[in-house]
GROMACS .gro file of C-alpha atoms in nm:
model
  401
    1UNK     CA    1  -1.490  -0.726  -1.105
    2UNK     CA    2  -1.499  -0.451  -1.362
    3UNK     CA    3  -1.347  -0.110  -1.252
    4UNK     CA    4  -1.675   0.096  -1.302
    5UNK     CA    5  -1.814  -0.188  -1.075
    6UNK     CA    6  -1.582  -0.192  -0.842
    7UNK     CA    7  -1.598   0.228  -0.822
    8UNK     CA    8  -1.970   0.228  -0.819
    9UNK     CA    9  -2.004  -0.070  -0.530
   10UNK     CA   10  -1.709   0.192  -0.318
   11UNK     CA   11  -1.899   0.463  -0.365
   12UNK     CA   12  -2.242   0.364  -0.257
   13UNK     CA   13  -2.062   0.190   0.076
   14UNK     CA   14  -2.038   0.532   0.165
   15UNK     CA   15  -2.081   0.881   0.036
   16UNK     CA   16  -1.926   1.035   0.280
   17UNK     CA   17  -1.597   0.886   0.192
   18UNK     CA   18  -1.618   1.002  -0.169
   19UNK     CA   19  -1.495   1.370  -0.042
   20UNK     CA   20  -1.480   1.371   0.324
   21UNK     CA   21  -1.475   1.745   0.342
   22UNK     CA   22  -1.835   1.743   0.239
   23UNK     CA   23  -1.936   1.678   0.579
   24UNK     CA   24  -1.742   1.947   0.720
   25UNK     CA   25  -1.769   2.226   0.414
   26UNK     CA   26  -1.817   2.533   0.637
   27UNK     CA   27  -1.495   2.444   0.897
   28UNK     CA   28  -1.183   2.232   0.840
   29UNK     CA   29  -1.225   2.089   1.188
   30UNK     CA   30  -1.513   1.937   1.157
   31UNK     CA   31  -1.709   2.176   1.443
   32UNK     CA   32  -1.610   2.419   1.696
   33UNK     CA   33  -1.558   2.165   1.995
   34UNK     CA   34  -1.280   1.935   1.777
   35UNK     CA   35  -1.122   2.303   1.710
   36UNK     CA   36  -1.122   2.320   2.051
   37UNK     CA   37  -1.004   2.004   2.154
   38UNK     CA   38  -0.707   2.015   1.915
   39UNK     CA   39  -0.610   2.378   2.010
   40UNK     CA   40  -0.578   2.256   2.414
   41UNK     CA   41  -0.330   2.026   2.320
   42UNK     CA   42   0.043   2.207   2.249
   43UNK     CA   43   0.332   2.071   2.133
   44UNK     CA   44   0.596   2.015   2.417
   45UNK     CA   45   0.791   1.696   2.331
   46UNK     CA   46   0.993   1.479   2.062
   47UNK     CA   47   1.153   1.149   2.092
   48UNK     CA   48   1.226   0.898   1.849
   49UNK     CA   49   1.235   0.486   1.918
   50UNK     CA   50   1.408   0.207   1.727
   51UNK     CA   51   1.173  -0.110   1.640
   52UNK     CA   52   1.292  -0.453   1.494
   53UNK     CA   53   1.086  -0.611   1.265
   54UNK     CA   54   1.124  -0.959   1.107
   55UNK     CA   55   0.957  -1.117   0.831
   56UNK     CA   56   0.833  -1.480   0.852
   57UNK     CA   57   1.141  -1.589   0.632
   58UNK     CA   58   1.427  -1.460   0.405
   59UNK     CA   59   1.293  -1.304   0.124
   60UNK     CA   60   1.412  -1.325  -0.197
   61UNK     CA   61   1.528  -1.139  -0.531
   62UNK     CA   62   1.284  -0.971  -0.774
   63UNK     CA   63   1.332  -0.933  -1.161
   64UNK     CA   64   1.548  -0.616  -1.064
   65UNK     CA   65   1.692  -0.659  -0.676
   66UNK     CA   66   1.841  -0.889  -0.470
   67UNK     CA   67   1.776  -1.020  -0.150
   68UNK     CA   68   1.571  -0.816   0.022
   69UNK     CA   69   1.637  -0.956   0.385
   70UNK     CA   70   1.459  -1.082   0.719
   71UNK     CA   71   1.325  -0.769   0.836
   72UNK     CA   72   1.387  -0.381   0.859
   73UNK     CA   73   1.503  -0.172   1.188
   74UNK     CA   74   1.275   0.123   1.206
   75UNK     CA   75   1.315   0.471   1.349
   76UNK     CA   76   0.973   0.615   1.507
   77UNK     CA   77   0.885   0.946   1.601
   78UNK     CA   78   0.706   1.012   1.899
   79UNK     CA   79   0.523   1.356   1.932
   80UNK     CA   80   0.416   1.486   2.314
   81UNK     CA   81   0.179   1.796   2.401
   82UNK     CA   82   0.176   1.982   2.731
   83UNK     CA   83  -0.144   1.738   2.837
   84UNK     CA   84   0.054   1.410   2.777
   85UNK     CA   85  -0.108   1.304   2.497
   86UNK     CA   86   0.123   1.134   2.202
   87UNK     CA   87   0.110   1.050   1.847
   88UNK     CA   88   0.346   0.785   1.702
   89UNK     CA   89   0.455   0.722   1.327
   90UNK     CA   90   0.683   0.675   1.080
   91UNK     CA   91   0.847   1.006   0.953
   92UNK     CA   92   0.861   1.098   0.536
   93UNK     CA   93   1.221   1.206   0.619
   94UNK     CA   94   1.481   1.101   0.873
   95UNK     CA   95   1.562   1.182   1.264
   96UNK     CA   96   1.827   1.444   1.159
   97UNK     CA   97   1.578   1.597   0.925
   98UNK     CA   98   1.279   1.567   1.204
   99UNK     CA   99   1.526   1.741   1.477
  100UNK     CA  100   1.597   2.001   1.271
  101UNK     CA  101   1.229   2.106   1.184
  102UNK     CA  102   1.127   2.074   1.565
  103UNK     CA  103   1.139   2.408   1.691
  104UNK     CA  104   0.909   2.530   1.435
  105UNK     CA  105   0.608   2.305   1.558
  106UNK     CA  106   0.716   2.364   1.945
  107UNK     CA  107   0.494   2.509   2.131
  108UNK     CA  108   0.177   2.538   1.817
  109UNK     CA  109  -0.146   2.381   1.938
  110UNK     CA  110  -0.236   2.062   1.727
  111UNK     CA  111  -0.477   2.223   1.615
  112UNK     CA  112  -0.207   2.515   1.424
  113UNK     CA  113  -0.068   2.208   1.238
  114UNK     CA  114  -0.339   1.952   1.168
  115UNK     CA  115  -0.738   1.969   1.048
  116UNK     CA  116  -0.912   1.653   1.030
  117UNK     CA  117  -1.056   1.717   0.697
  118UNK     CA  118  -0.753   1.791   0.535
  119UNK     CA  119  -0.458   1.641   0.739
  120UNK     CA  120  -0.141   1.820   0.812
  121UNK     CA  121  -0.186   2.177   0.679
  122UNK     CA  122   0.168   2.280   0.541
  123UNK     CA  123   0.378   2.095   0.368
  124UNK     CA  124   0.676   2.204   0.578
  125UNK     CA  125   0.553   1.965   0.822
  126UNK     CA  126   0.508   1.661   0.651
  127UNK     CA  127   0.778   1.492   0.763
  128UNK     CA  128   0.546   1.493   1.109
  129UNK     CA  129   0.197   1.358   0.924
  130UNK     CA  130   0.166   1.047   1.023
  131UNK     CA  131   0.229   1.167   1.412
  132UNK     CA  132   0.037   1.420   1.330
  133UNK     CA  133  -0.253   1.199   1.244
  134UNK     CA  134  -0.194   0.949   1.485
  135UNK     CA  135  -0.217   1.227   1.778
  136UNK     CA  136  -0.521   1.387   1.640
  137UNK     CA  137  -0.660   1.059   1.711
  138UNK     CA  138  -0.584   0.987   2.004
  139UNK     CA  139  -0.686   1.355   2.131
  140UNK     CA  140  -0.971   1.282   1.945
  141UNK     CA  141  -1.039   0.922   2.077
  142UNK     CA  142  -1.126   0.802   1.675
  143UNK     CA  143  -0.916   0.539   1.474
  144UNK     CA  144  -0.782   0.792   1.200
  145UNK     CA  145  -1.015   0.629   0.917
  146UNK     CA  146  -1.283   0.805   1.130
  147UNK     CA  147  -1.116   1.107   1.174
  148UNK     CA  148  -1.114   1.142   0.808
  149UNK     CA  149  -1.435   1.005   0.671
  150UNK     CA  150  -1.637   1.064   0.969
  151UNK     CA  151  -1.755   0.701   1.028
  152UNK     CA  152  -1.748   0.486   1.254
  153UNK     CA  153  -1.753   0.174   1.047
  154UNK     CA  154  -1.450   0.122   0.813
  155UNK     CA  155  -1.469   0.006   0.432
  156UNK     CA  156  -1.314  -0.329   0.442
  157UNK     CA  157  -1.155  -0.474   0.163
  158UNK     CA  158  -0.897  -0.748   0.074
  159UNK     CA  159  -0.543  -0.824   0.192
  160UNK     CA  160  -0.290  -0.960  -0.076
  161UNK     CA  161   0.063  -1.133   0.073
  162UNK     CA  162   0.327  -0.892  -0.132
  163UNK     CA  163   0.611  -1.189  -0.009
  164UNK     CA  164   0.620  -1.435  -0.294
  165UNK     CA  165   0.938  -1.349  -0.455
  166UNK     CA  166   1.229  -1.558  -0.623
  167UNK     CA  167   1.179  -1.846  -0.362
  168UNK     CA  168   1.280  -2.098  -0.539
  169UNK     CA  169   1.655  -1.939  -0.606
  170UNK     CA  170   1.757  -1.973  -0.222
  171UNK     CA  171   1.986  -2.082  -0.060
  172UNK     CA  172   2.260  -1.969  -0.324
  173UNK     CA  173   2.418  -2.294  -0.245
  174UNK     CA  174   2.173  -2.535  -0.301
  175UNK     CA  175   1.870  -2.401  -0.466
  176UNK     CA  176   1.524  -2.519  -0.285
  177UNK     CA  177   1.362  -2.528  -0.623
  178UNK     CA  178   0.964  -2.473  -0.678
  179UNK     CA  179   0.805  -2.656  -0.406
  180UNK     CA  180   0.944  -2.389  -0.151
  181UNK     CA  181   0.705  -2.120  -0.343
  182UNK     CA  182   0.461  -2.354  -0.251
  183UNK     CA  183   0.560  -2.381   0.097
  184UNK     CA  184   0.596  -1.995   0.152
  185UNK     CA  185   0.208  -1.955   0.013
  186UNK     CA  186   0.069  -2.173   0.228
  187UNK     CA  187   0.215  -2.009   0.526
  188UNK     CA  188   0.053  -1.742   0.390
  189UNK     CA  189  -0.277  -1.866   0.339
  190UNK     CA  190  -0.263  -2.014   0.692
  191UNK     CA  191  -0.159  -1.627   0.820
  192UNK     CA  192  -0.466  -1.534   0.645
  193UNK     CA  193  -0.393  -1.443   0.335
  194UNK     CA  194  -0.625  -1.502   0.041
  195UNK     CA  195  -0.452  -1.335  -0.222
  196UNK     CA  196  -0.064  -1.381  -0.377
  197UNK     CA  197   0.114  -1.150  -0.528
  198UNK     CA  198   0.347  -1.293  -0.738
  199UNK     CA  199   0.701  -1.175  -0.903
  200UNK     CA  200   0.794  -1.212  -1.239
  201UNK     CA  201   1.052  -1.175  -1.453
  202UNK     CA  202   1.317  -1.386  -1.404
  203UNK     CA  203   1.409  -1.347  -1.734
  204UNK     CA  204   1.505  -0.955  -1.704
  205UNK     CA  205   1.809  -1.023  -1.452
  206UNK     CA  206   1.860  -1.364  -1.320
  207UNK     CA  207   1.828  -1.608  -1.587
  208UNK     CA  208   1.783  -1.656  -1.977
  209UNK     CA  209   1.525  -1.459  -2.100
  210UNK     CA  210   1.340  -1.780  -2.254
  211UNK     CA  211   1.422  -2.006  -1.930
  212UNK     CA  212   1.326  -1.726  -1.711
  213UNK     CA  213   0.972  -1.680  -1.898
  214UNK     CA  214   0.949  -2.020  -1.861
  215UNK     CA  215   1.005  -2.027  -1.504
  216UNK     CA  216   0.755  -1.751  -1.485
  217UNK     CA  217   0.488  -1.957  -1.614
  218UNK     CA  218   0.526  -2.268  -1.420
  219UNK     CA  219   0.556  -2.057  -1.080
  220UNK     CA  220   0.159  -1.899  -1.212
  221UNK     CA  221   0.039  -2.259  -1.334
  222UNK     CA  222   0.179  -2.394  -0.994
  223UNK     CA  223  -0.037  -2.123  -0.732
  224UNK     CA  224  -0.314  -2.128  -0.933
  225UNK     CA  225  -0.338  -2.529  -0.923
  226UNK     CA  226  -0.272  -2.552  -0.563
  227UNK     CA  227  -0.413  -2.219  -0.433
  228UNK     CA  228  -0.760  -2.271  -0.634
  229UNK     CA  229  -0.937  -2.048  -0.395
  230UNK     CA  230  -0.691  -1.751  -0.436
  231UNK     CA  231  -0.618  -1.449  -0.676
  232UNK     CA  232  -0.318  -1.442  -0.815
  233UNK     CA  233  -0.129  -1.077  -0.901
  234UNK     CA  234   0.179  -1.058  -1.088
  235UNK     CA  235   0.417  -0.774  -1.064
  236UNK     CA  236   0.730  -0.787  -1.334
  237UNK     CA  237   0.920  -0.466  -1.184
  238UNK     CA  238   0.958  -0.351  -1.528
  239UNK     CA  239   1.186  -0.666  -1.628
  240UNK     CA  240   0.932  -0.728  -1.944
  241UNK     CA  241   0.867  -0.537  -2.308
  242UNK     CA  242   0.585  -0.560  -2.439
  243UNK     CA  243   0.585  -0.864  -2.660
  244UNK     CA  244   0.771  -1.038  -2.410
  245UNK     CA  245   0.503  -0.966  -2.161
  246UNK     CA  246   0.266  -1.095  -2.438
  247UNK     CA  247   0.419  -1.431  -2.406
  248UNK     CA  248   0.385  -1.484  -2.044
  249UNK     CA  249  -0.022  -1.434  -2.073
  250UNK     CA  250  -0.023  -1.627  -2.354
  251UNK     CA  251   0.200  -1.917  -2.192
  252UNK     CA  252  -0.067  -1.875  -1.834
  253UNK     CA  253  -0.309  -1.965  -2.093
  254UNK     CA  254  -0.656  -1.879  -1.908
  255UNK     CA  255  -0.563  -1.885  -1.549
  256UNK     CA  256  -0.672  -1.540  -1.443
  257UNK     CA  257  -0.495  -1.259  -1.300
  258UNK     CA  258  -0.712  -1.010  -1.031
  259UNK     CA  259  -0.367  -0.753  -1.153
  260UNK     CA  260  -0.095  -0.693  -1.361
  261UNK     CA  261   0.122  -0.510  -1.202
  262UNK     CA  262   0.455  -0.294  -1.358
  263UNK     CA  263   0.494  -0.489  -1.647
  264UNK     CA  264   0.718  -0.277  -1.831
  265UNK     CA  265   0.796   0.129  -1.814
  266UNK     CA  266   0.501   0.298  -1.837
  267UNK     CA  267   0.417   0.456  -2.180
  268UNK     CA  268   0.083   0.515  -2.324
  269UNK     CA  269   0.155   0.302  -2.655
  270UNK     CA  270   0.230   0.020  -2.412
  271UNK     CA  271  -0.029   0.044  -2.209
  272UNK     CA  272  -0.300   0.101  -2.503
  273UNK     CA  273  -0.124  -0.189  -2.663
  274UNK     CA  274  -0.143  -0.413  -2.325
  275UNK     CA  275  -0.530  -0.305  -2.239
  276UNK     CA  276  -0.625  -0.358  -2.611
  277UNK     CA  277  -0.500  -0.739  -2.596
  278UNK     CA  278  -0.647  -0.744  -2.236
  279UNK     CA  279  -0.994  -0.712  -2.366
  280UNK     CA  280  -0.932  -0.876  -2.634
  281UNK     CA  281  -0.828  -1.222  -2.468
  282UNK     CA  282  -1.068  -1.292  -2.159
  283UNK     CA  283  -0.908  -1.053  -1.934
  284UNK     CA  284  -1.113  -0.788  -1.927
  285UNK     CA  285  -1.136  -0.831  -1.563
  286UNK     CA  286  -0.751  -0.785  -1.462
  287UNK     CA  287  -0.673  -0.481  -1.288
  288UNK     CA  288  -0.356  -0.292  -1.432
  289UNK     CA  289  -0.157  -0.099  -1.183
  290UNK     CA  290   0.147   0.109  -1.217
  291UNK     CA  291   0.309   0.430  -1.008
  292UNK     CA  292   0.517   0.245  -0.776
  293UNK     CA  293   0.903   0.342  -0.883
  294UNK     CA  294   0.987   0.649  -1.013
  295UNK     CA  295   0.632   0.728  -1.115
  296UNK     CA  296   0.540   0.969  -1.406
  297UNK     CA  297   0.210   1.148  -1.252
  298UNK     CA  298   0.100   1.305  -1.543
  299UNK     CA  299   0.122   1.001  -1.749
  300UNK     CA  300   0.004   0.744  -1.509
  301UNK     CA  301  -0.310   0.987  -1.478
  302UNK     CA  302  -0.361   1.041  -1.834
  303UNK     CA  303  -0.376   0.646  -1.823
  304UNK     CA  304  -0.585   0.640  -1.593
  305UNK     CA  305  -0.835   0.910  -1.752
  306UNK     CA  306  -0.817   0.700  -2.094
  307UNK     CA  307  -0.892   0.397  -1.828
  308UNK     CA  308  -0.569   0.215  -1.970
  309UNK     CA  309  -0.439   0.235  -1.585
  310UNK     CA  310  -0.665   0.109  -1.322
  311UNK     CA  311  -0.509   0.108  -1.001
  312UNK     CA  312  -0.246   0.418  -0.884
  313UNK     CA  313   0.027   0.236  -0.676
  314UNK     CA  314   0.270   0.562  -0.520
  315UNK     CA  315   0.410   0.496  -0.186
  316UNK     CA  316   0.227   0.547   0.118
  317UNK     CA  317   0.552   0.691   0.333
  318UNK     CA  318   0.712   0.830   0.020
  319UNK     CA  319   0.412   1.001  -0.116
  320UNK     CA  320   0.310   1.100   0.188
  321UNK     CA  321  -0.062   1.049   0.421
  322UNK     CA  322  -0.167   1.417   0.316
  323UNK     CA  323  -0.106   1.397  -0.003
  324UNK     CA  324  -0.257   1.033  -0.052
  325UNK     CA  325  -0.560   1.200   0.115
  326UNK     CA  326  -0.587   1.479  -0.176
  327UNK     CA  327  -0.522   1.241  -0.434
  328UNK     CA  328  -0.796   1.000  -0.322
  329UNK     CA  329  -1.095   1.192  -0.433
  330UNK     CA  330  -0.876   1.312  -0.740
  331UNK     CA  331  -0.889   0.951  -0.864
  332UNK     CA  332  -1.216   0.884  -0.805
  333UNK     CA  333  -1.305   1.130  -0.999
  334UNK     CA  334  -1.134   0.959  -1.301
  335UNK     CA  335  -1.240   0.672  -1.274
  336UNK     CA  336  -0.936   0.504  -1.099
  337UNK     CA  337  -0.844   0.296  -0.828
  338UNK     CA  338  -0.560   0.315  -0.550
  339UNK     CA  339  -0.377   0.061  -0.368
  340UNK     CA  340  -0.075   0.235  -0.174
  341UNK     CA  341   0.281   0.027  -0.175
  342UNK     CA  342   0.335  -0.050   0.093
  343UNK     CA  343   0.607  -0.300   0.071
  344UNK     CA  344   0.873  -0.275   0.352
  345UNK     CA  345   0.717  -0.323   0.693
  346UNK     CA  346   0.335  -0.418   0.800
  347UNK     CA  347   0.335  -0.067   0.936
  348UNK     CA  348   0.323   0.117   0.624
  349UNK     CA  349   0.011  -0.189   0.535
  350UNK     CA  350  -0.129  -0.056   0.843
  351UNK     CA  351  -0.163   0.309   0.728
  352UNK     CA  352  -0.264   0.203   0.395
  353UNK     CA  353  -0.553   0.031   0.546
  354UNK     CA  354  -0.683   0.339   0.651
  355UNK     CA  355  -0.679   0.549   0.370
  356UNK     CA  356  -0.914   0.219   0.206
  357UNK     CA  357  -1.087   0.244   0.568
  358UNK     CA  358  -1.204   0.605   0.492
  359UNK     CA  359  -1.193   0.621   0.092
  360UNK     CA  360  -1.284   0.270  -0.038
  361UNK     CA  361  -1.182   0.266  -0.418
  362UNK     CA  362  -0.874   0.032  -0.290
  363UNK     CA  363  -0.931  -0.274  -0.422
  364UNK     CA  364  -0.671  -0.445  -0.204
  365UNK     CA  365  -0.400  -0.384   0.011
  366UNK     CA  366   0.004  -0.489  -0.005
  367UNK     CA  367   0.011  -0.704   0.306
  368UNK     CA  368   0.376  -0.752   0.456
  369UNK     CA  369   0.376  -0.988   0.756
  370UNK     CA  370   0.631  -0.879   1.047
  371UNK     CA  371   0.680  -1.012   1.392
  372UNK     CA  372   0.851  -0.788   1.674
  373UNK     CA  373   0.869  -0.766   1.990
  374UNK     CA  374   0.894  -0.384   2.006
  375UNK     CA  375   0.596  -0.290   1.907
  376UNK     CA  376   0.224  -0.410   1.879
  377UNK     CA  377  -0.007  -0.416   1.574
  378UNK     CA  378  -0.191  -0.703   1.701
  379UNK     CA  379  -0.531  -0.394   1.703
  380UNK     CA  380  -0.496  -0.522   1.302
  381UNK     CA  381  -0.682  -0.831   1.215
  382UNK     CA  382  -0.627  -1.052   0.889
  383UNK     CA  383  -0.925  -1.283   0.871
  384UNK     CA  384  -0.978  -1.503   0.548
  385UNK     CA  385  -0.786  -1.199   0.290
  386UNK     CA  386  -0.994  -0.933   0.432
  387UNK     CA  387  -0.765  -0.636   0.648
  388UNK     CA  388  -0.979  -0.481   0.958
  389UNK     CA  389  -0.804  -0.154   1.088
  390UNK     CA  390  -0.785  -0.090   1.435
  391UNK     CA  391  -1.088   0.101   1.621
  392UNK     CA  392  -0.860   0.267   1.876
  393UNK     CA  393  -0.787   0.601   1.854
  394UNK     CA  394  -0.525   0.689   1.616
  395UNK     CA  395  -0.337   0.448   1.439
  396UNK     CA  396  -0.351   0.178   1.691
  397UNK     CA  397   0.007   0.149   1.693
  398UNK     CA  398   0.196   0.162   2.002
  399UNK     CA  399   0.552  -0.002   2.159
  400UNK     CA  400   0.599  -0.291   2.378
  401UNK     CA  401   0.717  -0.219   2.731
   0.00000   0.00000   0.00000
């Protein structure tokens, strides 16, 4: 689907989402009684909970890393008011950092800190914004898509499996070879998944740039043969140049790509040069997206004004829920799309799924399947590549007993 399609179709599923302050233009809280209902809660409490995670397998290297493990440890935060109510997330920062900064929110209503239209109000605190979120919800009683867009339905879209790495590398000892890439997308597709994202460039790290590029096209010819009912992305992590790029699409031949993601560094010569032969070559339809490492924001927005960059890709955590909620509209605006990486945990997929919940111009989300018995995210449902968010308050999120 064409961008300006794909924009238009978002849009019309719901206005609201387009600027969710609309709604709410004469008072950042939406109406007197949420005011009110945030204000009664105070902030008493902070604790903080370890939670094991692990991935479905080992996964692999990437064009620039290697292994990347079975699974992360992760530190919550837990906020508590005087009324008992709490809000759960990930922190944009770590535990020391979050101690630290406690006293100054102890003792503020939620309401001092957070507005529903706009998310946490100082920066100061944003180490706190996705408790912050989570406990407006909850306070609230709305999943936080609501609490943003004002809702009650979210705006579904697709789920891609961001876990299709270097599969065929492992074990170091003795190699599994190609068939195991197979074998790791079709757990996948039985998971749910509909949609493979799938690293490239072997060629930048791990092997001969011509055996690598060759290996790169096999591993596309091979999904796409066996997986006819799936999309395919590719991310390169910047292992290609141009021209070397160049020789990968031509070597896919016409097997189509729904993104190309991180080819190469961003510049806009590149990028002019890559969309030019995009449109030129059948592929008018591929998605480009860029942002993830390092990003340039001025450049990857110029892009994305000149519509050479179609899909914004800064991290959820590391860009922060706030600031992802200012940037939304911002992009619409332009013309451009936003899928949050999310890569790491399912958790951070979980809070990207929201911010496509409320916004809609995400034309898919990084899906990262975990398992733990520590805490619960079965409120998320993957069903046939489409990601439904929670409808309990908050983020849905909460530990195992």
């Amino acid at each position: 689907m064409e961008r300006r399609n794909f924009l238009k179709l978002a849009a019309t599923a719901s206005i609201a989402s387009v600027i969710p302050s609309m709604a709410f233009a004469n008072n950042i809280y939406g109406d007197q009684k949420t005011k009110n209902e945030l204000a009664y809660h105070k902030i008493k409490d902070i604790k903080f909970k370890v939670a094991q995670l692990k991935y479905p397998r080992l996964v692999g290297k990437n064009s620039r890393l290697g292994h990347h493990g079975t699974g992360p440890n992760l530190t919550f935060c837990i906020l508590t008011t005087d009324k008992g109510a709490e809000g759960i997330g990930l922190m944009n920062g770590n535990r020391k950092t979050a101690e630290s900064l406690f006293p100054t929110i102890k003792g503020k209503s939620v309401a001092d800190l957070f507005a529903p239209t706009i998310g946490t109000l100082n920066k100061e605190n944003y180490i706190f914004d996705i408790c912050l979120h989570d406990l407006a919800g909850v306070i609230l009683n709305k999943p936080v898509y609501a609490l943003i867009s004002g809702n009650d339905r979210p705006i579904l879209t697709s789920c891609y499996s961001g876990m299709i790495y270097f599969d065929e590398m492992d074990p170091i000892e003795n190699p599994a070879g190609l068939n195991k890439i197979l074998e790791n997308c079709l757990y996948d597709y039985n998971y749910g998944y509909r949609q493979f994202k799938v690293k490239i460039g072997r060629g930048g790290k791990w092997m001969a740039k011509d055996e690598g590029l060759k290996t790169d096209i096999a591993v596309t010819k091979l999904i796409y043969d066996n997986f006819p009912d799936c999309d395919i992305l590719v991310d390169g992590n910047d292992a290609f140049t141009f021209d070397y790029f160049i020789e990968y699409l031509k070597g896919i031949e016409n097997i189509p790509l729904f993104w190309i993601e991180e080819p190469f560094r961003e510049t806009y010569e590149d990028y002019t040069k890559l969309k030019e032969w995009c449109l030129k070559n059948g592929r008018r339809n591929t998605l480009l997206g860029d942002g993830e490492a390092n990003p340039d924001r001025e450049l990857n927005f110029k892009l994305g004004e000149k519509q050479l960059l179609d899909v914004y890709l800064e991290d959820v955590l590391g860009y922060g829920f706030t600031r992802w909620r200012k940037l939304m509209p911002q992009l619409k605006n332009i013309g451009m799309m936003a899928s949050p990486h999310s890569w790491g945990d399912a958790i951070k997929t979980c809070y990207s799924s929201h911010l496509a919940a409320a916004y809609g111009n995400v034309p898919t989300i990084e899906g990262v399947t975990c398992f733990s018995t520590d805490v619960d995210t079965s409120s998320y449902k993957l069903e046939r590549g489409r990601l439904t968010p929670n409808i309990t308050p908050g983020f849905g999120i909460r530990f195992i007993s």
